PDB file of C-alpha atoms and ligand atoms in Angstrom:
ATOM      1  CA  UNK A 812     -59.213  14.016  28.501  1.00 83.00           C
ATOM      2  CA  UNK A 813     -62.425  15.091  30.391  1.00 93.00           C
ATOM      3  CA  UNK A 814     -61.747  17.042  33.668  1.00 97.00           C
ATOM      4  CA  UNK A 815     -64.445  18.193  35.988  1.00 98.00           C
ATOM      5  CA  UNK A 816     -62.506  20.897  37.619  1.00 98.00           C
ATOM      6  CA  UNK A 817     -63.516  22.665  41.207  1.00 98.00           C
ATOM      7  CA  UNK A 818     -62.011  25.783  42.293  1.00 98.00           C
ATOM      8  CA  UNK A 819     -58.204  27.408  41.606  1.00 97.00           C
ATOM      9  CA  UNK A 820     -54.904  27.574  43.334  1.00 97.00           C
ATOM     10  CA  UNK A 821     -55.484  25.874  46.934  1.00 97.00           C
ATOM     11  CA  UNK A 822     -58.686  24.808  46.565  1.00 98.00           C
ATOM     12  CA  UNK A 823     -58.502  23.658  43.533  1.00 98.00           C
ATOM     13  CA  UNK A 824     -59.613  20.233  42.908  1.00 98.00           C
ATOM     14  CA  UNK A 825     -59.955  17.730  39.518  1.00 98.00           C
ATOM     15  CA  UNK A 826     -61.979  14.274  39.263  1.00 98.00           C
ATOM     16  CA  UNK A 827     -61.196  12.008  36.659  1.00 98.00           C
ATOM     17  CA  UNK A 828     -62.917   8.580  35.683  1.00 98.00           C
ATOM     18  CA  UNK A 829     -60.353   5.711  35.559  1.00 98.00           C
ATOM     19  CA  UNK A 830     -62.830   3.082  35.304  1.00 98.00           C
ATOM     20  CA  UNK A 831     -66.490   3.751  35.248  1.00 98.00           C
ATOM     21  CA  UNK A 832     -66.877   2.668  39.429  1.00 98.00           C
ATOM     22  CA  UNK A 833     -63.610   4.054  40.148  1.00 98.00           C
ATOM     23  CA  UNK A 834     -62.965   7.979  40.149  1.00 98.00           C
ATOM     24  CA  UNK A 835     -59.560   9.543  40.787  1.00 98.00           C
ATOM     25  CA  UNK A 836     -60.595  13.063  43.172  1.00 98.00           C
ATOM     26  CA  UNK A 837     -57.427  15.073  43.539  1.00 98.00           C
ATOM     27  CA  UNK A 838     -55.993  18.604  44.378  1.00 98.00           C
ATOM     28  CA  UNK A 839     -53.380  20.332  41.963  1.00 97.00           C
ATOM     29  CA  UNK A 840     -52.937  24.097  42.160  1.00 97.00           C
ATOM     30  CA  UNK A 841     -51.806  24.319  38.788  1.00 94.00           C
ATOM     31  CA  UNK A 842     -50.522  27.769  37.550  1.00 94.00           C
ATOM     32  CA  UNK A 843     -50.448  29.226  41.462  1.00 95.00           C
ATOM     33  CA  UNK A 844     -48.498  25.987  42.575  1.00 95.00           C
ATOM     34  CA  UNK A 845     -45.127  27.976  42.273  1.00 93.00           C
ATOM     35  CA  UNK A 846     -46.414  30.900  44.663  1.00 94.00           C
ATOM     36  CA  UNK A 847     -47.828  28.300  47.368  1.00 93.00           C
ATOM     37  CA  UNK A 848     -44.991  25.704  47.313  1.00 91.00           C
ATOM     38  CA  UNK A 849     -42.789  28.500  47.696  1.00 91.00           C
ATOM     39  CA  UNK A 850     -40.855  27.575  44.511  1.00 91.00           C
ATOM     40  CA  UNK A 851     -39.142  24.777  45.818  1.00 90.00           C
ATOM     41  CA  UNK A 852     -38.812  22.974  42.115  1.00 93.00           C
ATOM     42  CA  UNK A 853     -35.843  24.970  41.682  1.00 92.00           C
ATOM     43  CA  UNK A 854     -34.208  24.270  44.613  1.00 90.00           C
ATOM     44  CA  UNK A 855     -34.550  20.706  43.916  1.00 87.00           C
ATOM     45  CA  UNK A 856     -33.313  20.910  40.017  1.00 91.00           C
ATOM     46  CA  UNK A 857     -30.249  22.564  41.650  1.00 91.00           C
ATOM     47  CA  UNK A 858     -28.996  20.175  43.320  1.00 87.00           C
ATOM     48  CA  UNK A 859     -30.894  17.600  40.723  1.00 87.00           C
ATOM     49  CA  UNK A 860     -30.016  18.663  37.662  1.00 85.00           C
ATOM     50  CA  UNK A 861     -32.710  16.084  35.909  1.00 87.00           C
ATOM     51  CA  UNK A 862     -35.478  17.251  37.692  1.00 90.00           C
ATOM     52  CA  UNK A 863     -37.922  19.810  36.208  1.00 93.00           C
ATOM     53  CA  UNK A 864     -37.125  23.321  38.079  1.00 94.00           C
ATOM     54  CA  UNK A 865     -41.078  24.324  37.211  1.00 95.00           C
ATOM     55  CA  UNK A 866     -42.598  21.008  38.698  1.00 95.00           C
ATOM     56  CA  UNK A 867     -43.620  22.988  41.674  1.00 96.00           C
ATOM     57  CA  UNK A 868     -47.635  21.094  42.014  1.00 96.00           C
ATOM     58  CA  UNK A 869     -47.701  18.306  44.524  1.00 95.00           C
ATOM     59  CA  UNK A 870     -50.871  16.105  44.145  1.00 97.00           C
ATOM     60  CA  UNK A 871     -53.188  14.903  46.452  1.00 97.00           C
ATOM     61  CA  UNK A 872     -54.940  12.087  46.159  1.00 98.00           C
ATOM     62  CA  UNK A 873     -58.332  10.652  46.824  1.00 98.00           C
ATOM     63  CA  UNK A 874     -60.365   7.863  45.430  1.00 98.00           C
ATOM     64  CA  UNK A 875     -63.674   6.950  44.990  1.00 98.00           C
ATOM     65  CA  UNK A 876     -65.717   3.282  44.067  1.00 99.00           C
ATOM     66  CA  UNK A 877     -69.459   3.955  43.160  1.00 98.00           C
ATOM     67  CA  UNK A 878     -70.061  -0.118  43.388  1.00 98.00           C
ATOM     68  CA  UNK A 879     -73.480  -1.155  45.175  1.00 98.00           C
ATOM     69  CA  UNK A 880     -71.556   0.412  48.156  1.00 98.00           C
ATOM     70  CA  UNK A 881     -69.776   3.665  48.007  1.00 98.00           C
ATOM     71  CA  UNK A 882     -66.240   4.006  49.051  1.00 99.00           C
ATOM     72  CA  UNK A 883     -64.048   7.141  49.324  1.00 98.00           C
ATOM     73  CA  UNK A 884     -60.346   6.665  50.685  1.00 98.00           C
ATOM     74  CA  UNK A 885     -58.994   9.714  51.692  1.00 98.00           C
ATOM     75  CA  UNK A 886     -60.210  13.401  51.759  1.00 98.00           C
ATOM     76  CA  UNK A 887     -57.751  15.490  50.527  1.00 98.00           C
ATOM     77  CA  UNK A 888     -56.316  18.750  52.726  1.00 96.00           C
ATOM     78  CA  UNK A 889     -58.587  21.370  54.719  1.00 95.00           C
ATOM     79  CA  UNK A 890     -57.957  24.076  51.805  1.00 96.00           C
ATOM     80  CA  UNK A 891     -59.532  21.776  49.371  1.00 98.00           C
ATOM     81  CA  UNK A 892     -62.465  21.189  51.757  1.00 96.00           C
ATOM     82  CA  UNK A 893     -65.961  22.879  50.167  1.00 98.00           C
ATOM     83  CA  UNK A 894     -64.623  21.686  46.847  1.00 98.00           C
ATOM     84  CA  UNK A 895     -63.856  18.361  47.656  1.00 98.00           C
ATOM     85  CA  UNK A 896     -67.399  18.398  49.179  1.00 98.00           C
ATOM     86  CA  UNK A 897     -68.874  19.230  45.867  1.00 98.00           C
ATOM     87  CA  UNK A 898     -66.876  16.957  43.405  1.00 98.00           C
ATOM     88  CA  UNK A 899     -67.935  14.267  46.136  1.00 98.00           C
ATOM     89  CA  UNK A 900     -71.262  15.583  46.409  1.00 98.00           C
ATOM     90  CA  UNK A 901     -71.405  15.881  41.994  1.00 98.00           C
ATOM     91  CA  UNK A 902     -70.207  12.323  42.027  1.00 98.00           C
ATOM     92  CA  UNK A 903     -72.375  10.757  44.823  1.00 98.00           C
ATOM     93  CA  UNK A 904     -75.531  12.594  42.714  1.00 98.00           C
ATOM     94  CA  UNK A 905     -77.516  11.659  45.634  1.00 97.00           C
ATOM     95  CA  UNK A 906     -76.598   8.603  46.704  1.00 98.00           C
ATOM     96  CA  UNK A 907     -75.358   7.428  49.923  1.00 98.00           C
ATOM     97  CA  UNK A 908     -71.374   7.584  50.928  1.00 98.00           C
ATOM     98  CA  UNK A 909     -70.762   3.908  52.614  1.00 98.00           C
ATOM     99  CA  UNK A 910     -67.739   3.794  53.950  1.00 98.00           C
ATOM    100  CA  UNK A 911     -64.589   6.673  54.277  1.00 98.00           C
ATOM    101  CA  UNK A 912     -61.289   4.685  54.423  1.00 98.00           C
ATOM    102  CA  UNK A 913     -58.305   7.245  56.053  1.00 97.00           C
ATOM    103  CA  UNK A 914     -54.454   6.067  55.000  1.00 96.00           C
ATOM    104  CA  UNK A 915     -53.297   7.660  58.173  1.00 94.00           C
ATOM    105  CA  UNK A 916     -53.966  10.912  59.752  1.00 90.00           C
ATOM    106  CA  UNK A 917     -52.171  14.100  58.158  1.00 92.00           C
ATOM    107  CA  UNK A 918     -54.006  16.774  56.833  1.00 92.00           C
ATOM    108  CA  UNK A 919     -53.573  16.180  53.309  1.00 93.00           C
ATOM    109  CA  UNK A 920     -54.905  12.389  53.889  1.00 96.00           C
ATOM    110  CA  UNK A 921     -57.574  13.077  56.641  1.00 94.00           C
ATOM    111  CA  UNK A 922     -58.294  16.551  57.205  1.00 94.00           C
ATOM    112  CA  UNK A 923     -61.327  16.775  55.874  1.00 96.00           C
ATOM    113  CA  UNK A 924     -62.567  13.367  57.637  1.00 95.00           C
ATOM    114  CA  UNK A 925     -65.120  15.500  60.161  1.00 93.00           C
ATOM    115  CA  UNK A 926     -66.016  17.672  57.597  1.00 95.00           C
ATOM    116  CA  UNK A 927     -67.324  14.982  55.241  1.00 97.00           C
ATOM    117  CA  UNK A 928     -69.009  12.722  58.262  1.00 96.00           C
ATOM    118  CA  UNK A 929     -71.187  15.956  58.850  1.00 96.00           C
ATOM    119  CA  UNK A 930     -71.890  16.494  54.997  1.00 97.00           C
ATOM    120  CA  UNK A 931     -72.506  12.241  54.908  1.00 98.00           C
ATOM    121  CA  UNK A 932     -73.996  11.412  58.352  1.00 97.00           C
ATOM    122  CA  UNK A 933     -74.357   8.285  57.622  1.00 97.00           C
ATOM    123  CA  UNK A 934     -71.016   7.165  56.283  1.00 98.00           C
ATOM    124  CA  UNK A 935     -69.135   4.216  58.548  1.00 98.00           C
ATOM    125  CA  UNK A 936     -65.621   5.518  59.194  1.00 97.00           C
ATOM    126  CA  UNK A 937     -62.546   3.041  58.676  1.00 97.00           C
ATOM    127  CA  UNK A 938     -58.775   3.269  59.823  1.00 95.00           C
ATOM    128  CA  UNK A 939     -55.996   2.167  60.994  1.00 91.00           C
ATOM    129  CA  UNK A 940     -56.007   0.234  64.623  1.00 91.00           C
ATOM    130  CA  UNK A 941     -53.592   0.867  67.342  1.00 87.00           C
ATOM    131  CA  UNK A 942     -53.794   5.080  67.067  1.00 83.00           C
ATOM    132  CA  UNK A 943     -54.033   7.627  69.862  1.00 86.00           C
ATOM    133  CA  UNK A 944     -56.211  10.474  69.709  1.00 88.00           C
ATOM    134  CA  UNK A 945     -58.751   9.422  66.752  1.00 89.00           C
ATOM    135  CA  UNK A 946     -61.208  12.050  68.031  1.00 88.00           C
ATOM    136  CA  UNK A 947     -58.614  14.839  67.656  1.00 85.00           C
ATOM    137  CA  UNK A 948     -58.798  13.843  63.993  1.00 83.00           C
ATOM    138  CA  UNK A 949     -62.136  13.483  63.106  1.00 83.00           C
ATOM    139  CA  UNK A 950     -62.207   9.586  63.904  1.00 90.00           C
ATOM    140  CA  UNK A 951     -63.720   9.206  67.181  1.00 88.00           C
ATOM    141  CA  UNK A 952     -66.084   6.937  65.551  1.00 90.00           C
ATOM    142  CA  UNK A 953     -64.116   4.845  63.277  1.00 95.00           C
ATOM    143  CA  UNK A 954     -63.644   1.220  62.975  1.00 96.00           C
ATOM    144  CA  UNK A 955     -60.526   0.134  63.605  1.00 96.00           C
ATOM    145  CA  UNK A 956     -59.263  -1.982  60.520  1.00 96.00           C
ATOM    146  CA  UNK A 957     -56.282  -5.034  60.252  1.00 95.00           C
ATOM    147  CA  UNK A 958     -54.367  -6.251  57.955  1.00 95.00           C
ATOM    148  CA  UNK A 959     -55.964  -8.666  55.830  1.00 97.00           C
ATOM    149  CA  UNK A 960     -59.309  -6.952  56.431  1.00 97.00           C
ATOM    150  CA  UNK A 961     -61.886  -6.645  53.617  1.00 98.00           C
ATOM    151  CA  UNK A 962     -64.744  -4.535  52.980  1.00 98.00           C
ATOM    152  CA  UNK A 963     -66.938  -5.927  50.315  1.00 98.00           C
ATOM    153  CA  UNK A 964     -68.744  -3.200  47.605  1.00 98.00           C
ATOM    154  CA  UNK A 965     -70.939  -5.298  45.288  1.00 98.00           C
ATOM    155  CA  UNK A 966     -68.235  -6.027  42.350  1.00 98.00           C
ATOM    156  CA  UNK A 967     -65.061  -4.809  44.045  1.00 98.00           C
ATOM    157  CA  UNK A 968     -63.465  -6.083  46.913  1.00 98.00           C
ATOM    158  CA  UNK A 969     -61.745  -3.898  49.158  1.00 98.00           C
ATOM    159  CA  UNK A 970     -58.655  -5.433  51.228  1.00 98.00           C
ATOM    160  CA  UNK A 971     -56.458  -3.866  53.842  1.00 97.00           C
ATOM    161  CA  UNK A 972     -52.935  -4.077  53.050  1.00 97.00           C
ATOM    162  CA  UNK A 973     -49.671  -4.124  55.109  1.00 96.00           C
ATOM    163  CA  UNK A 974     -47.373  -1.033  53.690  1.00 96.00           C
ATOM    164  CA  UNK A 975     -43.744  -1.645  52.757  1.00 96.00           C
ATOM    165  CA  UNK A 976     -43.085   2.196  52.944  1.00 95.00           C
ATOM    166  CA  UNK A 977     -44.340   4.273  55.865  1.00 93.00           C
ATOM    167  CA  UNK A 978     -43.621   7.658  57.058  1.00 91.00           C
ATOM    168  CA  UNK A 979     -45.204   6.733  60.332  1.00 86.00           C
ATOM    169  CA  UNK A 980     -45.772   3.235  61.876  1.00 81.00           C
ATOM    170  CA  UNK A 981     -49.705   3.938  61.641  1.00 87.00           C
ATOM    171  CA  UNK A 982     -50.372   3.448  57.689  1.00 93.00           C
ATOM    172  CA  UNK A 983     -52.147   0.706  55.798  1.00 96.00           C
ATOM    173  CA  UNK A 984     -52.661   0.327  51.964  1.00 98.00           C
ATOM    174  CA  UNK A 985     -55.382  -0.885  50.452  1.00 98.00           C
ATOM    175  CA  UNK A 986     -56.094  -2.859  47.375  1.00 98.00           C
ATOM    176  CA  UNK A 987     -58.750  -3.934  45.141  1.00 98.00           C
ATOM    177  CA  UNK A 988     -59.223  -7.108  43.980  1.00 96.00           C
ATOM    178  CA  UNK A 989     -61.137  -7.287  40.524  1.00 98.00           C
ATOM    179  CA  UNK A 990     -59.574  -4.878  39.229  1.00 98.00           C
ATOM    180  CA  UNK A 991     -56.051  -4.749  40.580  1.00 98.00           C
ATOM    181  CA  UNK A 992     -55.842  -1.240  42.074  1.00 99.00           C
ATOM    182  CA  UNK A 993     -53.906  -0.263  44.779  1.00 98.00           C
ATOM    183  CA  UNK A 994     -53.291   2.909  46.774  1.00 98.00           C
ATOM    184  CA  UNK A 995     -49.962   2.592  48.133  1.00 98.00           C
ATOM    185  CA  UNK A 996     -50.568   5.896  49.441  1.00 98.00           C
ATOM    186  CA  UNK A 997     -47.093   8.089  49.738  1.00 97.00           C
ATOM    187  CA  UNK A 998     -45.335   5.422  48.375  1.00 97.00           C
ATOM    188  CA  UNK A 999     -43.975   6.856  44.809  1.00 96.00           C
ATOM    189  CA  UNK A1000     -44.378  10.905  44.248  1.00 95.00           C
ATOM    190  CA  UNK A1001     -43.957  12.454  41.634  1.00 95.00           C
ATOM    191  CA  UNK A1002     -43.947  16.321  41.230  1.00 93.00           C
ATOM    192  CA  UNK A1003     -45.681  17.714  38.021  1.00 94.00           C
ATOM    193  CA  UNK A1004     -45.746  21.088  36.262  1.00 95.00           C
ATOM    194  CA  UNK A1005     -49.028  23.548  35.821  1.00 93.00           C
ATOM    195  CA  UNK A1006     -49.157  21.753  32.339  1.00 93.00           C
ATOM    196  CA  UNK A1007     -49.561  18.262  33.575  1.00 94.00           C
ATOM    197  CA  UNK A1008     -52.706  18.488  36.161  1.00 95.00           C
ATOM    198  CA  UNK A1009     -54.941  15.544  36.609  1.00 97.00           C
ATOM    199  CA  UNK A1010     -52.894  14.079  33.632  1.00 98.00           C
ATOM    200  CA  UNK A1011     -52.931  10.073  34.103  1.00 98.00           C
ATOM    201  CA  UNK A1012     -49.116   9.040  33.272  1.00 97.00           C
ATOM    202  CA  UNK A1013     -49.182   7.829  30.241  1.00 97.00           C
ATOM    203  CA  UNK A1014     -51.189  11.497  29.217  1.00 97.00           C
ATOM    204  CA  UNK A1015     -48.533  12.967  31.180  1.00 95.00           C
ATOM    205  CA  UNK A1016     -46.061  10.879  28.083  1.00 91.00           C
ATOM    206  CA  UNK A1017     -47.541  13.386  25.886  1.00 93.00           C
ATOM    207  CA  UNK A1018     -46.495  17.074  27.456  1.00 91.00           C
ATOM    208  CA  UNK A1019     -43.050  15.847  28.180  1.00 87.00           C
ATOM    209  CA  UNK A1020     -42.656  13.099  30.939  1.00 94.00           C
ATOM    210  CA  UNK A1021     -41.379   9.897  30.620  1.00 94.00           C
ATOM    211  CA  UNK A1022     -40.526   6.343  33.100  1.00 96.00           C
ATOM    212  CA  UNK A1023     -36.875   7.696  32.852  1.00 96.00           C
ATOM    213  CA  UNK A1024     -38.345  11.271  34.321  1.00 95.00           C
ATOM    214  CA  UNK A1025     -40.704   9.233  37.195  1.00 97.00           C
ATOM    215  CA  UNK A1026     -37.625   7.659  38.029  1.00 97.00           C
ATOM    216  CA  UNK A1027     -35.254  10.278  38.626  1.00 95.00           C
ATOM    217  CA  UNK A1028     -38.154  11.909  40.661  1.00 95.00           C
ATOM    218  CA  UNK A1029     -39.306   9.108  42.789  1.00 96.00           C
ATOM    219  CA  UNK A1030     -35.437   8.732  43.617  1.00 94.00           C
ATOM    220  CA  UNK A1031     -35.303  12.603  44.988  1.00 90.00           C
ATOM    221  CA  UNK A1032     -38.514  12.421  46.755  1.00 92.00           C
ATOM    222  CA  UNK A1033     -38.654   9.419  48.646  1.00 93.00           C
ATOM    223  CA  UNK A1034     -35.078  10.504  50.324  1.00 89.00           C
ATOM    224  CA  UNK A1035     -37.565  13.595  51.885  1.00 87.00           C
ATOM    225  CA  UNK A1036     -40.587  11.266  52.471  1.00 91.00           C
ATOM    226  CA  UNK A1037     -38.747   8.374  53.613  1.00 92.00           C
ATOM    227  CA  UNK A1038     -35.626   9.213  55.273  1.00 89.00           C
ATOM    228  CA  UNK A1039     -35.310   5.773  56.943  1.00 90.00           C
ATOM    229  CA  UNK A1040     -34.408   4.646  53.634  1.00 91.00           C
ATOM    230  CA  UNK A1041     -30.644   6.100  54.423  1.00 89.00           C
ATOM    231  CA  UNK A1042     -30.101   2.747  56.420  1.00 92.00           C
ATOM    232  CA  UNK A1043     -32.058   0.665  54.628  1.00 93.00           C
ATOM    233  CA  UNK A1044     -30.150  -2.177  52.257  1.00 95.00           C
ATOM    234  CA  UNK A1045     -31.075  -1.524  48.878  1.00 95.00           C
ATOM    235  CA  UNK A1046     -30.643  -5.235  47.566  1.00 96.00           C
ATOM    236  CA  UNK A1047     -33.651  -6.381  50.517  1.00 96.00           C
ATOM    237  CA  UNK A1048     -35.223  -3.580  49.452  1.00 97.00           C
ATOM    238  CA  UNK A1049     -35.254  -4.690  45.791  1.00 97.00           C
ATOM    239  CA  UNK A1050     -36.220  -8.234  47.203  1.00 98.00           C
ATOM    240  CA  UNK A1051     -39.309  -6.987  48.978  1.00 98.00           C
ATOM    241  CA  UNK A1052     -40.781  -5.144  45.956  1.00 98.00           C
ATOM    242  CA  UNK A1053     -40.289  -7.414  44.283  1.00 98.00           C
ATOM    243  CA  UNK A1054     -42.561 -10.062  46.519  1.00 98.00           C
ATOM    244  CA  UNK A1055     -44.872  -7.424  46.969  1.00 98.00           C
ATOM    245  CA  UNK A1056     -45.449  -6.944  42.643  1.00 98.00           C
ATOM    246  CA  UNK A1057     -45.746 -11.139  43.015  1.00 98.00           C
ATOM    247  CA  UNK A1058     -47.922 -11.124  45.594  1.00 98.00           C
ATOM    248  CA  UNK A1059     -50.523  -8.048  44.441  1.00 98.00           C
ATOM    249  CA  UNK A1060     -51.623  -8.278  40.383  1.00 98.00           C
ATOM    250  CA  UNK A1061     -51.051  -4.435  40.274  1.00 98.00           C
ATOM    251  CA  UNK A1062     -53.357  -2.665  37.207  1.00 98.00           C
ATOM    252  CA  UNK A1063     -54.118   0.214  38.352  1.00 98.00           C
ATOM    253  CA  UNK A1064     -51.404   1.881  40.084  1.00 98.00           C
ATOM    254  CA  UNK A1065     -53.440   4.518  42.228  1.00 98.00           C
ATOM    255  CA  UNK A1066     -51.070   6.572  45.236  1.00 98.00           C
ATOM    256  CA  UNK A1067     -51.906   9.589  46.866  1.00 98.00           C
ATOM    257  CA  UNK A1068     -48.875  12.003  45.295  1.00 98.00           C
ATOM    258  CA  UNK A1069     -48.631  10.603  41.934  1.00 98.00           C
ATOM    259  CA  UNK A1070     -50.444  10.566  38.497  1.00 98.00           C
ATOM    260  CA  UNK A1071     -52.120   7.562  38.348  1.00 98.00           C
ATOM    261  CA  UNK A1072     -50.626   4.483  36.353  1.00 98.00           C
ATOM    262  CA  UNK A1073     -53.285   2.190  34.337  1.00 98.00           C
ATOM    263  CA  UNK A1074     -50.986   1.740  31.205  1.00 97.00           C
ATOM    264  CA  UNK A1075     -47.543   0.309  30.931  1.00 98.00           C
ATOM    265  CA  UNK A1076     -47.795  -0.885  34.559  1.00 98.00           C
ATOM    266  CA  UNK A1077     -44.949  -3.408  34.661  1.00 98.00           C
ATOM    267  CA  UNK A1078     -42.699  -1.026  32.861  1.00 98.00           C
ATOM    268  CA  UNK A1079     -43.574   1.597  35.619  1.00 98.00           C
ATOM    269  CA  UNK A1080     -43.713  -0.382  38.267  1.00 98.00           C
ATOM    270  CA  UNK A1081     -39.923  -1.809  37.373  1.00 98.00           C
ATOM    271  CA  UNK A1082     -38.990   2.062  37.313  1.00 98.00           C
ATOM    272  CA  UNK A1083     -40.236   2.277  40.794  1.00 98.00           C
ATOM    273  CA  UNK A1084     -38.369  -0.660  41.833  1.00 98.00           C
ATOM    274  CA  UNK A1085     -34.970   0.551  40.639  1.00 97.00           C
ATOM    275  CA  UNK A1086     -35.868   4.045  41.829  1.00 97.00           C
ATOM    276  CA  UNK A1087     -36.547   2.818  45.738  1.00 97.00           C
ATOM    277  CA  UNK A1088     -32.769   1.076  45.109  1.00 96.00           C
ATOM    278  CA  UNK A1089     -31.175   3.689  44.115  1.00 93.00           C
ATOM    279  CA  UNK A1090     -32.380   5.895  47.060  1.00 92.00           C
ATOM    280  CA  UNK A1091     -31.636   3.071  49.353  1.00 91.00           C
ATOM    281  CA  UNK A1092     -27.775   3.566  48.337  1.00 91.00           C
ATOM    282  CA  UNK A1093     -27.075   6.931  48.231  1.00 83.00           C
ATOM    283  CA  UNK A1094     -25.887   9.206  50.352  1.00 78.00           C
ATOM    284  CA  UNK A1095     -28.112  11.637  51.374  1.00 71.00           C
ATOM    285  CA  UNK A1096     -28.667  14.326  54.173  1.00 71.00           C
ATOM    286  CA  UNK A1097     -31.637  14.190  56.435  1.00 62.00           C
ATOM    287  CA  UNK A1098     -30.808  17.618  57.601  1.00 55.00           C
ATOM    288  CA  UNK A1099     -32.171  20.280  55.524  1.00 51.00           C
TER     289      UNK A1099
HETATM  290 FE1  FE2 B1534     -47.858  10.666  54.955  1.00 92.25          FE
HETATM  291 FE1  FE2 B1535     -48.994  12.041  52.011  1.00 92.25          FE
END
């Protein structure tokens, strides 16, 4: 497992190769991730008794395609930004950045959009269409994508994607063509423990997770990140993944708060399926 590793705690940020054009950039405070996310882990394994009270490190998640044309989607949070500028900077090695592709506009997703257009000047920014305010977010600029819309790299082919779960209206996912990644951005989530750090999932199989374990998590978290999902009927939800998996040949399974999947995909993928049903019918509080 080769890490290039930037920074600690906040700032700290990993970059892994998952293909040799496709780099996974993301943030993981590791040992300090207890102290900044305020232990919640343990609140969590209380009432969850299956989920791991020390997986306290929430990932964030940005990509990068080094085709004939460069591609970055997303930019991590403002605490990660002068590293994220140097592992982008490292991995660039002097080349032009092409085009910065923002999910939607929170921090950890798009906060350090303006800070990377003034490192790249000559980057095209792309985003969702229909927004308010893009300039308050860096975006003032930025073309305004569709769904269905496709940016072309060289050997990959980039393709705007309509979500199936949003935690505001204003998201797109994106997929690649050739080589079957998507970013379903906060769609999944997993939390992980200072042991498991830029770990893709199946190296995350060897210090203790499992399919069972991203199931049991992805059914806790997506009641926080998605509380529509309280009214939602969890046989149509079932239905639509399920188009969705037939209509996208999913290989590289790539979101913005997960380890990333590129073995055992179907198995994984079913996991996530049955996970999004069972959140869809419980019971669960949206008032913390
Ligand atoms: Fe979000
Ligand atoms: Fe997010």
């Amino acid at each position: 497992m080769t890490t290039t590793i930037y920074g600690a705690g906040a700032t700290r940020v990993g970059v892994r190769e998952i293909t040799p054009q496709i780099f996974w950039i993301s943030h993981s405070a590791g040992d300090q991730a207890a102290k900044l996310n305020r232990g919640f882990a343990e609140d969590f394994a209380r009432v969850n008794p299956g989920f791991d009270p020390e997986a306290n490190d929430i990932i964030y998640g940005s990509y990068l395609f080094l085709d004939e044309k460069t591609f970055l989607i997303d930019t991590l949070g403002p605490a990660q930004h002068e590293t994220m500028l140097e592992a982008l900077g490292d991995l660039l090695a002097g080349r032009r950045l092409d085009y910065l592709w923002i999910s939607h506009t929170e921090l950890p997703h798009a906060g350090n959009a303006a800070a990377i257009v003034r490192a790249h000047p000559e980057v095209q920014l792309l985003t969702v269409g229909g927004h308010d305010h893009y300039a308050l977010h860096g975006l003032g600029d930025a073309r305004q994508l569709a769904y269905g819309d496709c940016v072309d790299l060289g050997q990959h082919r980039m393709e705007i994607i309509e979500p199936l779960f949003v935690d505001h209206a204003l998201t797109q996912w994106i997929y690649e063509h050739r080589t079957g990644f998507l970013c379903p951005v906060d769609w999944a989530l997993n939390a992980q423990n200072q042991h498991q750090s830029f770990r893709f999932m199946d190296e995350m199989e060897e210090v203790g997770y499992s399919r069972e374990r991203f199931q049991h998590d992805v059914s806790i978290t997506n009641c926080v990140v998605f509380p529509w999902l309280r009214w939602a009927d969890p046989d149509q939800i079932a239905r639509m993944i399920d188009a969705f998996y037939a209509k996208y040949d999913i290989r590289i399974f790539a979101p913005s708060h997960t380890n990333v999947i590129r073995k055992d995909v179907p198995e994984y993928l079913a996991a996530l399926r049955e996970a999004m049903r069972s959140v869809a019918s419980r019971e669960f509080s949206i008032v913390y």
